[in-house]
CSV table of C-alpha atoms in Angstrom, one decimal:
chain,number,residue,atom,x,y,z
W,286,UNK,CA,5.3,25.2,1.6
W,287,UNK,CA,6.0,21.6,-0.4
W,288,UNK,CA,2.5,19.6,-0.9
W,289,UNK,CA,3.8,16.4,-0.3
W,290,UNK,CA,0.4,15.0,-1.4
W,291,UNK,CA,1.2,16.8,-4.8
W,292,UNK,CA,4.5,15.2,-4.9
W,293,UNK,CA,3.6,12.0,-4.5
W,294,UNK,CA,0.6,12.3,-6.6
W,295,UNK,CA,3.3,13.4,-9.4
W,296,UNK,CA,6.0,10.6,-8.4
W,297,UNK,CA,3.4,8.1,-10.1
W,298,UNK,CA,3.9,9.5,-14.0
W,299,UNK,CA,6.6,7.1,-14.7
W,300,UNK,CA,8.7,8.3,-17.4
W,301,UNK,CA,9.2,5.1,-19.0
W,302,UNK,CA,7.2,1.4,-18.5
W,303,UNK,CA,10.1,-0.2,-17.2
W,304,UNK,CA,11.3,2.5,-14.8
W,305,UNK,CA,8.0,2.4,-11.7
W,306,UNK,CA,7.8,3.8,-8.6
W,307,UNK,CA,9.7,1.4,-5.8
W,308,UNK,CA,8.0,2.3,-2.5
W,309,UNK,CA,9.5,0.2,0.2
W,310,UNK,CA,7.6,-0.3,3.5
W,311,UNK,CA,9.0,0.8,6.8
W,312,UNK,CA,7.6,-0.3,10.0
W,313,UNK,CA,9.5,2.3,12.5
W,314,UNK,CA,11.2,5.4,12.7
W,315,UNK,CA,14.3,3.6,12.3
W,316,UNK,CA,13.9,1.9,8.7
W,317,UNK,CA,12.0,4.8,7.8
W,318,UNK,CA,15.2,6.7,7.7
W,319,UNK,CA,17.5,3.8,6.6
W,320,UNK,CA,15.4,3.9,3.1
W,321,UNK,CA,15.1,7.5,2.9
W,322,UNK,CA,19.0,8.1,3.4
W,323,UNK,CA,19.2,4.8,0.3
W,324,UNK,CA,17.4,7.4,-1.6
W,325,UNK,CA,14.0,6.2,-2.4
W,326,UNK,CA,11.8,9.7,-3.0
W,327,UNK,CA,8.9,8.2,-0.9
W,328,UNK,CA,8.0,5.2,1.7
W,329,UNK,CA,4.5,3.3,2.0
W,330,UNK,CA,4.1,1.5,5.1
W,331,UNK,CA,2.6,-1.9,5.4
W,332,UNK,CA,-0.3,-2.9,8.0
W,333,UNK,CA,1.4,-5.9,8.5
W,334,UNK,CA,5.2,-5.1,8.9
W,335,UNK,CA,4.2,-2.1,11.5
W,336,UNK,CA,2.1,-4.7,13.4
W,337,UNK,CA,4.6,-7.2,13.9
W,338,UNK,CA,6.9,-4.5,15.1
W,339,UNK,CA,3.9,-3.7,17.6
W,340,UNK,CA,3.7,-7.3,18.6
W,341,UNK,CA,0.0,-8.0,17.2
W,342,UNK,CA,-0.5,-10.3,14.3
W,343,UNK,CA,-1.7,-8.9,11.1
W,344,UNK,CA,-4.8,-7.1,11.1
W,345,UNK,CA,-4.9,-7.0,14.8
W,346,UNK,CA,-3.5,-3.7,15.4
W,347,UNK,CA,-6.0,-1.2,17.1
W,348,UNK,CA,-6.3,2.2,15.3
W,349,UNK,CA,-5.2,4.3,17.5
W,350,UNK,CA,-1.3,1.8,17.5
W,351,UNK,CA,-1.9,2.5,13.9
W,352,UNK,CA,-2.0,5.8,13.6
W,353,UNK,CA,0.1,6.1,16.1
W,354,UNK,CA,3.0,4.2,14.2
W,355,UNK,CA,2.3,5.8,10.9
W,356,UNK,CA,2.6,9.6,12.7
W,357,UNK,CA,6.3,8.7,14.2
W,358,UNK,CA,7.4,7.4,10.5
W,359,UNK,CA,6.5,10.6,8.9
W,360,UNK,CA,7.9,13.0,11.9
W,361,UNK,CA,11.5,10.8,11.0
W,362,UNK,CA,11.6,11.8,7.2
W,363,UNK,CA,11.0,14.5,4.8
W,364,UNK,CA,10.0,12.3,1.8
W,365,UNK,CA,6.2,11.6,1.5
W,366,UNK,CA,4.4,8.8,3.3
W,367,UNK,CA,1.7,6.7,2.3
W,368,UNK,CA,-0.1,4.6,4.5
W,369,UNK,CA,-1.6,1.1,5.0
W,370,UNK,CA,-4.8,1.0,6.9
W,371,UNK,CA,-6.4,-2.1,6.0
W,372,UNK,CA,-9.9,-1.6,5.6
W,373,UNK,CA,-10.2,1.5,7.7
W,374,UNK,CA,-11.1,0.0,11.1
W,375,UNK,CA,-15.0,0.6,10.7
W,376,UNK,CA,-14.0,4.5,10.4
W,377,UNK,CA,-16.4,6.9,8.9
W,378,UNK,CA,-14.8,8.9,5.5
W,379,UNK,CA,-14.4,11.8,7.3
W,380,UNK,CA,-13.0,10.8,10.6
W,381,UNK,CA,-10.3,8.2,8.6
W,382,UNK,CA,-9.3,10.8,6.2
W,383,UNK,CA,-9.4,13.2,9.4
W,384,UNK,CA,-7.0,10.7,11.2
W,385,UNK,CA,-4.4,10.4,8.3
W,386,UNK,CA,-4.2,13.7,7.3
W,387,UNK,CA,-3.6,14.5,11.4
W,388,UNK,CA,-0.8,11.8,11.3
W,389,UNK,CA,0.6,13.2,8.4
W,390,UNK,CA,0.2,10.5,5.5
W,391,UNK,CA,0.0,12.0,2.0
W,392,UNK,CA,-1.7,8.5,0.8
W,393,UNK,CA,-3.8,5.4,1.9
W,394,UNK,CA,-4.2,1.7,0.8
W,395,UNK,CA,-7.8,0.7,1.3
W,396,UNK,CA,-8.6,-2.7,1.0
W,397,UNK,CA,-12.0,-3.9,-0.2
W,398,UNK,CA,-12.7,-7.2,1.8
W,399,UNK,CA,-13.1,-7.5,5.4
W,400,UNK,CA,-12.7,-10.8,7.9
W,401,UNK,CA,-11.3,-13.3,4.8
W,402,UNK,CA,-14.5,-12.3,2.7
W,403,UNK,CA,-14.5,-9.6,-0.3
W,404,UNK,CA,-16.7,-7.3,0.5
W,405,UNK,CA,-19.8,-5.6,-2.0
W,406,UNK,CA,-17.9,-3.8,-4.8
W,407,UNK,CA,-20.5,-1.5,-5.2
W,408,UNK,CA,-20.8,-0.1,-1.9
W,409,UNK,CA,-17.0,-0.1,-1.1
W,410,UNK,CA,-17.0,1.9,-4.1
W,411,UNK,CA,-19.3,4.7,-2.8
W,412,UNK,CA,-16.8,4.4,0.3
W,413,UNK,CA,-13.9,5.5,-2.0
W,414,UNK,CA,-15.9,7.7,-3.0
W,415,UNK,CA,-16.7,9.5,-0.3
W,416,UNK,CA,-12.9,9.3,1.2
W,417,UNK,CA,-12.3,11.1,-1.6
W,418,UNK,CA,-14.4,13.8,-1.2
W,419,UNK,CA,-13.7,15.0,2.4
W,420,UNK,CA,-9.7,14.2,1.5
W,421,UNK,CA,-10.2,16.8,-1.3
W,422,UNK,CA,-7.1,15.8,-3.1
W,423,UNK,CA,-5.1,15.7,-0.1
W,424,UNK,CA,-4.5,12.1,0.0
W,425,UNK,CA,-3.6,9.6,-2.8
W,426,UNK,CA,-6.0,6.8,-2.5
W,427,UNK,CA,-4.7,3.0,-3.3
W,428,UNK,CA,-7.8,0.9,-3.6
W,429,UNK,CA,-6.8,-2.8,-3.2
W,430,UNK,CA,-8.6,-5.1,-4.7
W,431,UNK,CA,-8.6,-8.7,-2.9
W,432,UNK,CA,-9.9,-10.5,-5.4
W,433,UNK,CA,-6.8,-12.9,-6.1
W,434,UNK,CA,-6.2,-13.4,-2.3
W,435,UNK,CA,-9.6,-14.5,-1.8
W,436,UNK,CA,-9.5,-17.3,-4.4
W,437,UNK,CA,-11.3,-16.0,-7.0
W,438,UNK,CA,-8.6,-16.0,-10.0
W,439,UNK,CA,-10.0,-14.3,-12.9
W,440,UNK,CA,-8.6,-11.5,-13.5
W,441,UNK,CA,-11.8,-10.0,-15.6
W,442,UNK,CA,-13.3,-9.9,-11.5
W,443,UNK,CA,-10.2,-8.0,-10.3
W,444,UNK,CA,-11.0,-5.6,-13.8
W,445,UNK,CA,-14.2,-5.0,-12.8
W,446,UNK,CA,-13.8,-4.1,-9.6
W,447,UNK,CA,-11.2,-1.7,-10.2
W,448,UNK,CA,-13.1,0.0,-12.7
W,449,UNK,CA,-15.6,0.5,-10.2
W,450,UNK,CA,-12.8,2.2,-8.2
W,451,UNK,CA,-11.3,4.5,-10.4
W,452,UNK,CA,-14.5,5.6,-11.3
W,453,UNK,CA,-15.4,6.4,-7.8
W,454,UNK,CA,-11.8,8.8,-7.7
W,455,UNK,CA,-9.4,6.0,-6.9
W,456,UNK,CA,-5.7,7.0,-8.0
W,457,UNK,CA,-4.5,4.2,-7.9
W,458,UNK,CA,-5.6,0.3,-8.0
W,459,UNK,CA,-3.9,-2.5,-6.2
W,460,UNK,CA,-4.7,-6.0,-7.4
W,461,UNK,CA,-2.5,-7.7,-4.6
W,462,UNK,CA,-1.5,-11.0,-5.4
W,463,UNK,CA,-2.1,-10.9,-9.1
W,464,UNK,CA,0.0,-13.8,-10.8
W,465,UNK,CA,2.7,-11.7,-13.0
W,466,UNK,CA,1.5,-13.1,-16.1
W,467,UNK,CA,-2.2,-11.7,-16.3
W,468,UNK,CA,-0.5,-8.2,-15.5
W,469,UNK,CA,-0.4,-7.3,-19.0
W,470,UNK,CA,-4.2,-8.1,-19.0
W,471,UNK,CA,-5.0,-5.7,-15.8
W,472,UNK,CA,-2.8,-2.9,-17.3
W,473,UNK,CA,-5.0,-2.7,-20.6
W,474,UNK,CA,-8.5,-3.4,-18.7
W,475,UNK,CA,-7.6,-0.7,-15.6
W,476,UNK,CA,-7.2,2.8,-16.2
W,477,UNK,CA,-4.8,4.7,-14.1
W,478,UNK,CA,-1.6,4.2,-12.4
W,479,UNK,CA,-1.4,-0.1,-10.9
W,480,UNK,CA,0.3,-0.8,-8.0
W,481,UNK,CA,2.2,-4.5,-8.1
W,482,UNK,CA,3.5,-6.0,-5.4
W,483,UNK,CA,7.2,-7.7,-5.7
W,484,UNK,CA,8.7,-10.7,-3.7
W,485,UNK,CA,12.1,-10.4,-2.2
W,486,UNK,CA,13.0,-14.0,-2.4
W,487,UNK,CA,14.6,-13.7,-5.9
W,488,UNK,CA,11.6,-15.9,-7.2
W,489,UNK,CA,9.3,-13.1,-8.6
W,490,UNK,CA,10.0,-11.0,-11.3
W,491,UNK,CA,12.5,-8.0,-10.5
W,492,UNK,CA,10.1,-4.1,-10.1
W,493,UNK,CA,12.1,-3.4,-13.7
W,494,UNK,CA,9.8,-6.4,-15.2
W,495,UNK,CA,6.9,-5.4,-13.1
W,496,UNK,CA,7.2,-2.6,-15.0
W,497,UNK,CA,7.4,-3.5,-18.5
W,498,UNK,CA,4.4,-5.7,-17.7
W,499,UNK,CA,2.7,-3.1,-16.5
W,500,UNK,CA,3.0,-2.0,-13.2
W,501,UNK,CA,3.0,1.9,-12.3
W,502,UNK,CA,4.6,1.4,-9.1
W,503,UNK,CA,6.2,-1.9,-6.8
W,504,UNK,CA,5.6,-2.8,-3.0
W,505,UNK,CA,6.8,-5.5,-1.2
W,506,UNK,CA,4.5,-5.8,1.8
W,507,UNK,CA,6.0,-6.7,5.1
W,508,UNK,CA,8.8,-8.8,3.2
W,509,UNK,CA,11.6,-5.7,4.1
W,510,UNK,CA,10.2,-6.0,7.7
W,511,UNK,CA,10.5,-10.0,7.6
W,512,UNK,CA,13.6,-10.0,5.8
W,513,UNK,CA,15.5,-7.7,8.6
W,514,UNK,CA,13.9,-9.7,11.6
W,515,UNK,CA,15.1,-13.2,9.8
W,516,UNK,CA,18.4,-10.8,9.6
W,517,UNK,CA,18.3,-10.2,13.3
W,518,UNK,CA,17.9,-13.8,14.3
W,519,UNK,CA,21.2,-15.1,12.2
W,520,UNK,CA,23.0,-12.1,14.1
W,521,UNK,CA,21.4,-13.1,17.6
W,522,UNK,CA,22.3,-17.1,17.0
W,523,UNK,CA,25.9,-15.7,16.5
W,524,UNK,CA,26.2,-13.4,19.3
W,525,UNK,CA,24.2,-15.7,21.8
């Protein structure tokens, strides 16, 4: 039997700087199977595209929703599917990685602040920690760090942080919001594969610059999710 875990753990070593992971987000069975059929080798879903397909506004989906939602995305396709689970939902290690494994997810974004405010690096670090542990390598753990979303720019705090993480058995780090041009900065200061997220608005750099600045792998969010309901409302103003 495939380890997906495995696979997606091995989908990370890029073979070249320019050429990263592309993991778009699906929020439903539906797009789930629309990207795997565009060929992309896995999905990661984002909190805040599957919550607006829920009808609750970012961050206020209940676990259970979430869970929920993440299980019917991975019983649509065969690739490997990482999932967004904010900051856990107040979960202990075990019953979180319990609950992911159950719905199938071969990874998790973890995010380190909580309510608008980051939380103590130290002990979200001994949370990784122990996620790790009872997921005994059977989940690929993003830890986010917030720093740049909560308004503190330096990049050395977003370094720091992260070296906290992948010292505590993160595989990956996830400085969301980072300004492209302190990337280059994060990739030498953070060991380990970075994930970068990409706009879809044509404004950003394209994931092939990401890349070459330093990015392991490219998400985008909820933009896919946004961009196909801005889609839907053009079609329903035409149809109306």
């Amino acid at each position: 039997m495939v380890n997906k875990a495995e696979v997606f753990r091995a989908l990370h070593r890029r073979p070249a700087p320019d050429d990263p992971l592309v993991l778009p987000g699906p929020w439903d069975a539906a797009s789930a199977r629309v990207f795997e059929e565009a060929g992309f080798p896995a999905l990661a879903t984002p909190s805040a595209g599957i919550a607006a397909s829920l009808g609750y506004e970012d961050g206020r989906t209940p676990a259970d929703e979430m869970f929920a939602a993440v299980a019917r995305i991975v019983r649509a396709v065969d690739v490997p599917v990482s999932a967004d689970v904010e900051d856990g939902y107040g979960l202990a290690p075990k019953e979180l990685v319990e609950r992911l494994l159950e719905a199938g997810a071969v990874g998790c974004n973890l995010e380190d602040s909580a309510g608008g405010v980051l939380k103590d690096p130290h002990e979200h670090a001994d949370r990784l920690a122990e996620v790790r542990a009872e997921a005994a390598g059977g989940l690929f753990v993003n830890a986010r760090v917030d720093t740049f979303v909560r308004g503190v720019a330096d990049p050395e705090r977003a370094v720091e942080r992260a070296a906290l993480y992948v010292a505590a058995g993160a595989d990956c780090v996830y400085p969301i919001g980072a300004p492209p041009e302190v990337l280059p900065l994060l990739r030498a200061g953070i060991r380990g594969p970075l994930n970068v997220f990409a706009r879809l608005d044509g404004e950003g750099p394209s994931p092939a610059e990401l890349g070459a600045r330093g990015a392991t792998r490219v998400t985008f969010g909820p933009g896919l999710q946004r961009r196909a309901a801005a889609a839907l409302r053009e079609i329903a103003a035409r149809v109306r």
